[in-house]
Short mmCIF file of C-alpha atoms in Angstrom, two decimals:
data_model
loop_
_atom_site.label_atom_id
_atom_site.label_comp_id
_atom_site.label_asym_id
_atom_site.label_seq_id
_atom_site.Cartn_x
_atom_site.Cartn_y
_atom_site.Cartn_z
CA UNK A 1 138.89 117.78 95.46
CA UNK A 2 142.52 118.30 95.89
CA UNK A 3 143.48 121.54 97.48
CA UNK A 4 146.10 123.32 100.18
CA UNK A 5 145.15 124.15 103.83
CA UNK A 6 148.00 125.21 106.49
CA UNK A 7 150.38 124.70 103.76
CA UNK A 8 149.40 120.94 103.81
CA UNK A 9 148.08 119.01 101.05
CA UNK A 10 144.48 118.13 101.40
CA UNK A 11 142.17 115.54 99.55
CA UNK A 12 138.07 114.85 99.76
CA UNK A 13 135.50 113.60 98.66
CA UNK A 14 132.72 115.44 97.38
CA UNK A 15 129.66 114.86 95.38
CA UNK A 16 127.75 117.86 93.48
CA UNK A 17 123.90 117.65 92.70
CA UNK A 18 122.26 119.64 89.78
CA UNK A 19 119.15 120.85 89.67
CA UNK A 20 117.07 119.13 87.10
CA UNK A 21 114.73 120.97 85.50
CA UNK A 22 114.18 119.76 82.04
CA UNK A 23 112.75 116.35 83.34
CA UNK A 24 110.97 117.09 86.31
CA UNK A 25 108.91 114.23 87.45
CA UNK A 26 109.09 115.77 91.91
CA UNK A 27 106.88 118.52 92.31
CA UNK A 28 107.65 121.57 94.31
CA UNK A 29 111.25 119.35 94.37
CA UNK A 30 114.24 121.59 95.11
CA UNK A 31 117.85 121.27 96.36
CA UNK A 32 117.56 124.10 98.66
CA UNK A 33 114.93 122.36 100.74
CA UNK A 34 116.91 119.16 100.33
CA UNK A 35 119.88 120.85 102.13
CA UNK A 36 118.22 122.63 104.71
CA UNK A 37 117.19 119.13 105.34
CA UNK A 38 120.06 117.86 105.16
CA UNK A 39 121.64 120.33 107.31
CA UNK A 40 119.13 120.00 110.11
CA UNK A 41 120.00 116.08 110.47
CA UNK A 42 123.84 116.81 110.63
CA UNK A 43 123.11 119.54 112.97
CA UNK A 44 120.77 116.86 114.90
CA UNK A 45 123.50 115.02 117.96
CA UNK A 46 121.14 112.68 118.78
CA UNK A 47 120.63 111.26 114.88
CA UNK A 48 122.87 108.06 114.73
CA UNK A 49 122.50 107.69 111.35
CA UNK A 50 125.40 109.80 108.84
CA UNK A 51 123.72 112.34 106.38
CA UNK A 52 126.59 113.87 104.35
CA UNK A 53 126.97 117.26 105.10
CA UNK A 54 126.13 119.95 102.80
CA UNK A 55 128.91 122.24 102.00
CA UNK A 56 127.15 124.58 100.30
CA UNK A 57 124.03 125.57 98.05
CA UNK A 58 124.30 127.34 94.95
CA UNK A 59 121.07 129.01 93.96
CA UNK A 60 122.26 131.21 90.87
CA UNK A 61 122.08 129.17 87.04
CA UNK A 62 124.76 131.15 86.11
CA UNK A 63 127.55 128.95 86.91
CA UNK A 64 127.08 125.46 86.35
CA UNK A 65 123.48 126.77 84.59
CA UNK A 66 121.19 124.97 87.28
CA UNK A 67 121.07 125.75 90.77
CA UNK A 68 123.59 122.93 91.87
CA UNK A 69 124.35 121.36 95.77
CA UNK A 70 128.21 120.02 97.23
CA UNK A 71 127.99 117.68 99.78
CA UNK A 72 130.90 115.27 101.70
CA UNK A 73 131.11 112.02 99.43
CA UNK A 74 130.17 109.42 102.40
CA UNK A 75 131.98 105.92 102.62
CA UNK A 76 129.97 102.80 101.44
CA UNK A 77 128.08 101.53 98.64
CA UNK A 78 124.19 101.69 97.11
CA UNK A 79 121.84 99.03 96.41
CA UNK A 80 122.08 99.06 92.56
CA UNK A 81 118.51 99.26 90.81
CA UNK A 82 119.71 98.69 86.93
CA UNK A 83 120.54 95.56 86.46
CA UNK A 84 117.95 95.20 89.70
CA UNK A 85 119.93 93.93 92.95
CA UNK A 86 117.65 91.02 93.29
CA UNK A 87 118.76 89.46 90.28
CA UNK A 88 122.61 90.24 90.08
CA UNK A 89 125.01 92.47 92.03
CA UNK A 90 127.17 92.44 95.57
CA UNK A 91 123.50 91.89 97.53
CA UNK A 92 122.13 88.85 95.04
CA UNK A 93 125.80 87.67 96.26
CA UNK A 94 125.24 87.48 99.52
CA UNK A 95 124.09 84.49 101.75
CA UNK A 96 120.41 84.56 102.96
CA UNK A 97 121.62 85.59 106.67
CA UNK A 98 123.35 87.98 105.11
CA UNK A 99 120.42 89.91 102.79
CA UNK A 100 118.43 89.38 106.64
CA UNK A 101 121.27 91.74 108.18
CA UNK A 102 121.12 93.76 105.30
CA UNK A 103 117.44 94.55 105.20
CA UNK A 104 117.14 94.91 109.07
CA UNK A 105 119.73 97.58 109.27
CA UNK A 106 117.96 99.47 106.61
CA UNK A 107 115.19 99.14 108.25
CA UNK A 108 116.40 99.95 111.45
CA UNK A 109 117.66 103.39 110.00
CA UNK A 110 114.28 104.05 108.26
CA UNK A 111 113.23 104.19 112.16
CA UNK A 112 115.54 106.42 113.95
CA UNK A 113 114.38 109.36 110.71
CA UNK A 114 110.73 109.02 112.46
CA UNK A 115 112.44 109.53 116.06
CA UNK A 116 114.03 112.93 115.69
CA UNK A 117 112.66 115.97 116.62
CA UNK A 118 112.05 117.86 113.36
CA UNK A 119 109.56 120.44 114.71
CA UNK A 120 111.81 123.48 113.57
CA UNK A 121 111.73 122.11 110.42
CA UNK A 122 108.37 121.19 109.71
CA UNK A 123 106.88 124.44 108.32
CA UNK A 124 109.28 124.11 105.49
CA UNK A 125 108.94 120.63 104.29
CA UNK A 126 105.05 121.11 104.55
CA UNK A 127 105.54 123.00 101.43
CA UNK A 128 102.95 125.35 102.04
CA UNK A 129 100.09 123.39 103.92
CA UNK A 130 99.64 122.20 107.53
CA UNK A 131 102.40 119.74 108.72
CA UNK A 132 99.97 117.26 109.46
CA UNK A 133 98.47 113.91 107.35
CA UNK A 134 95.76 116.15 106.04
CA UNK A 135 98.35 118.66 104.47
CA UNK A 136 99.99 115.64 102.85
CA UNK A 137 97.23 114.37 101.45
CA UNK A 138 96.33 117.82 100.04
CA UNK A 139 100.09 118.02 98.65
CA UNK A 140 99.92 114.70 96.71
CA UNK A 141 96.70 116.09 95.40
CA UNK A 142 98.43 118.92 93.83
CA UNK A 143 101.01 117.15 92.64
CA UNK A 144 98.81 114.93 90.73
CA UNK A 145 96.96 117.70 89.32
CA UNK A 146 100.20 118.86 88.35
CA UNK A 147 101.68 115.84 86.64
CA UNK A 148 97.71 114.85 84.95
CA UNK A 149 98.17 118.48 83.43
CA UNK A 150 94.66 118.40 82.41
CA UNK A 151 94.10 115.06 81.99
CA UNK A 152 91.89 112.18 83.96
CA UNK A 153 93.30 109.52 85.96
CA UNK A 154 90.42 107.17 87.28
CA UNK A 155 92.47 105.06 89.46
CA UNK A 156 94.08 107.91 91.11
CA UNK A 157 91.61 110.03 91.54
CA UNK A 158 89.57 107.51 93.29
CA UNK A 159 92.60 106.79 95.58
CA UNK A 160 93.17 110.52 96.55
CA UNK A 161 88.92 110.46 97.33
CA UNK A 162 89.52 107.76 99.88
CA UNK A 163 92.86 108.85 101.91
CA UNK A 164 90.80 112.45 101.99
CA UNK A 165 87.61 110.89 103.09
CA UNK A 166 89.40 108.39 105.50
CA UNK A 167 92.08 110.34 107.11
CA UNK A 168 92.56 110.45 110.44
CA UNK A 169 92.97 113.83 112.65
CA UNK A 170 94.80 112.79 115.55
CA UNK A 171 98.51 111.31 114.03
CA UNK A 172 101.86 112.54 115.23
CA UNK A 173 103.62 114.58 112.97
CA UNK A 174 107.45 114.75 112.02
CA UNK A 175 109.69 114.48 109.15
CA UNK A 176 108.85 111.94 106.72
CA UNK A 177 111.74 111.12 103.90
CA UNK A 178 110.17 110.81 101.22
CA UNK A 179 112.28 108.49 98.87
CA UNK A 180 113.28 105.49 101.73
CA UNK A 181 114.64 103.05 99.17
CA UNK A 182 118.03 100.94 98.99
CA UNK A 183 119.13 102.73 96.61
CA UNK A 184 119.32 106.00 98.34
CA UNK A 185 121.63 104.09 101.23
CA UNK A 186 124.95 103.64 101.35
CA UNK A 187 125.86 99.98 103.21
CA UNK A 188 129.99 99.60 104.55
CA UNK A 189 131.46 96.41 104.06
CA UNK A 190 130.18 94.94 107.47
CA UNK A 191 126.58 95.46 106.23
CA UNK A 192 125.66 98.40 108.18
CA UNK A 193 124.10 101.62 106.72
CA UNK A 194 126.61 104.34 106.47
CA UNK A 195 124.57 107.02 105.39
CA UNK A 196 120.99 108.17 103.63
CA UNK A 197 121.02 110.10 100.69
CA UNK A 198 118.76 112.17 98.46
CA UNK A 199 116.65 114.46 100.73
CA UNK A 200 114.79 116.25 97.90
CA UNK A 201 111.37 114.66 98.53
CA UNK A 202 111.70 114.80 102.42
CA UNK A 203 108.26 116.14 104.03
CA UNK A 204 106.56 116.70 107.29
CA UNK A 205 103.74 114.36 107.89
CA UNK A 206 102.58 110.81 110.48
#
């Protein structure tokens, strides 16, 4: 975006999200839970990990004709997934101690999401259930009712009738991402994670 502020010209980086809605695969997905997310982390002092902040939510179809999100365009690259980044790509390229570095910063920022103190935001990302394992469990149930549409799925049915027979009561509960992948963070040129993306399946659960 190139624009005028105090009679000075101005340049930055943004990135807009669209709403899908003709492919939805997420259910309950939307991008104004993914910014209040979003929002909450940049708000968050003691998070050392950058979430680009949201510059604003657009709920009306009207304009761009799905509800659509603008958020600061971060510095760093992805893991790429297509051609797959174990088999060609900047990380295939690096040295072995280098893909160790890689991996353990990425892990290392998984962490610090499990640290912070989401508690405000848990009644939102529990999408209508208890913020607590249990709730999950009953969440992913409804979503797989919801993609089956009336069909039988064996495998996952018996699945679901184990983590609802086996789970535990007494977990600690905070904000689970939801969609922890490489691909969803951005890496600077020193190896380090420079930001997580993609918020929209972020949840409250152990």
């Amino acid at each position: 975006l190139s624009f005028q502020r105090d009679r000075r010209d101005r340049q930055q980086g943004l990135v807009l999200r669209r709403q899908v809605v003709d492919h939805q695969i997420l259910h309950q997905s939307g991008l104004g839970l993914e910014s209040q997310a979003m929002s909450f982390l940049c708000d968050s002092s003691h998070f050392p990990v950058a979430v680009p902040k949201v510059l604003g939510y657009e709920p009306d179809p009207a304009i761009l004709g799905n509800a659509f999100l603008v958020v600061e365009q971060l510095p760093g690259r992805i893991v790429p997934q297509n051609p797959n980044y174990n088999l060609s790509g900047w990380v295939q390229a690096l040295s072995e101690t280098q893909r160790h570095e890689l991996w353990a910063n990425g892990i290392a920022a998984m962490a610090e999401v499990h640290k912070v103190d989401a508690a405000p935001l848990l009644p939102l990302l529990s999408r209508g259930k208890t913020p607590t394992l249990e709730g999950l469990v009953n969440w992913i149930e409804d979503w797989l009712t919801w993609a089956l549409q009336g069909r039988t799925h064996p495998v996952a049915s018996k699945a679901l009738a184990f983590l609802k027979r086996e789970c535990p009561s007494n977990t600690a509960n905070g904000l689970i991402w939801g969609d922890s992948i490489p691909a969803n963070m951005l890496f600077g040129d020193d190896l380090k994670v420079s930001g997580l993306i993609d918020w929209e399946l972020a949840m409250a659960g152990p």
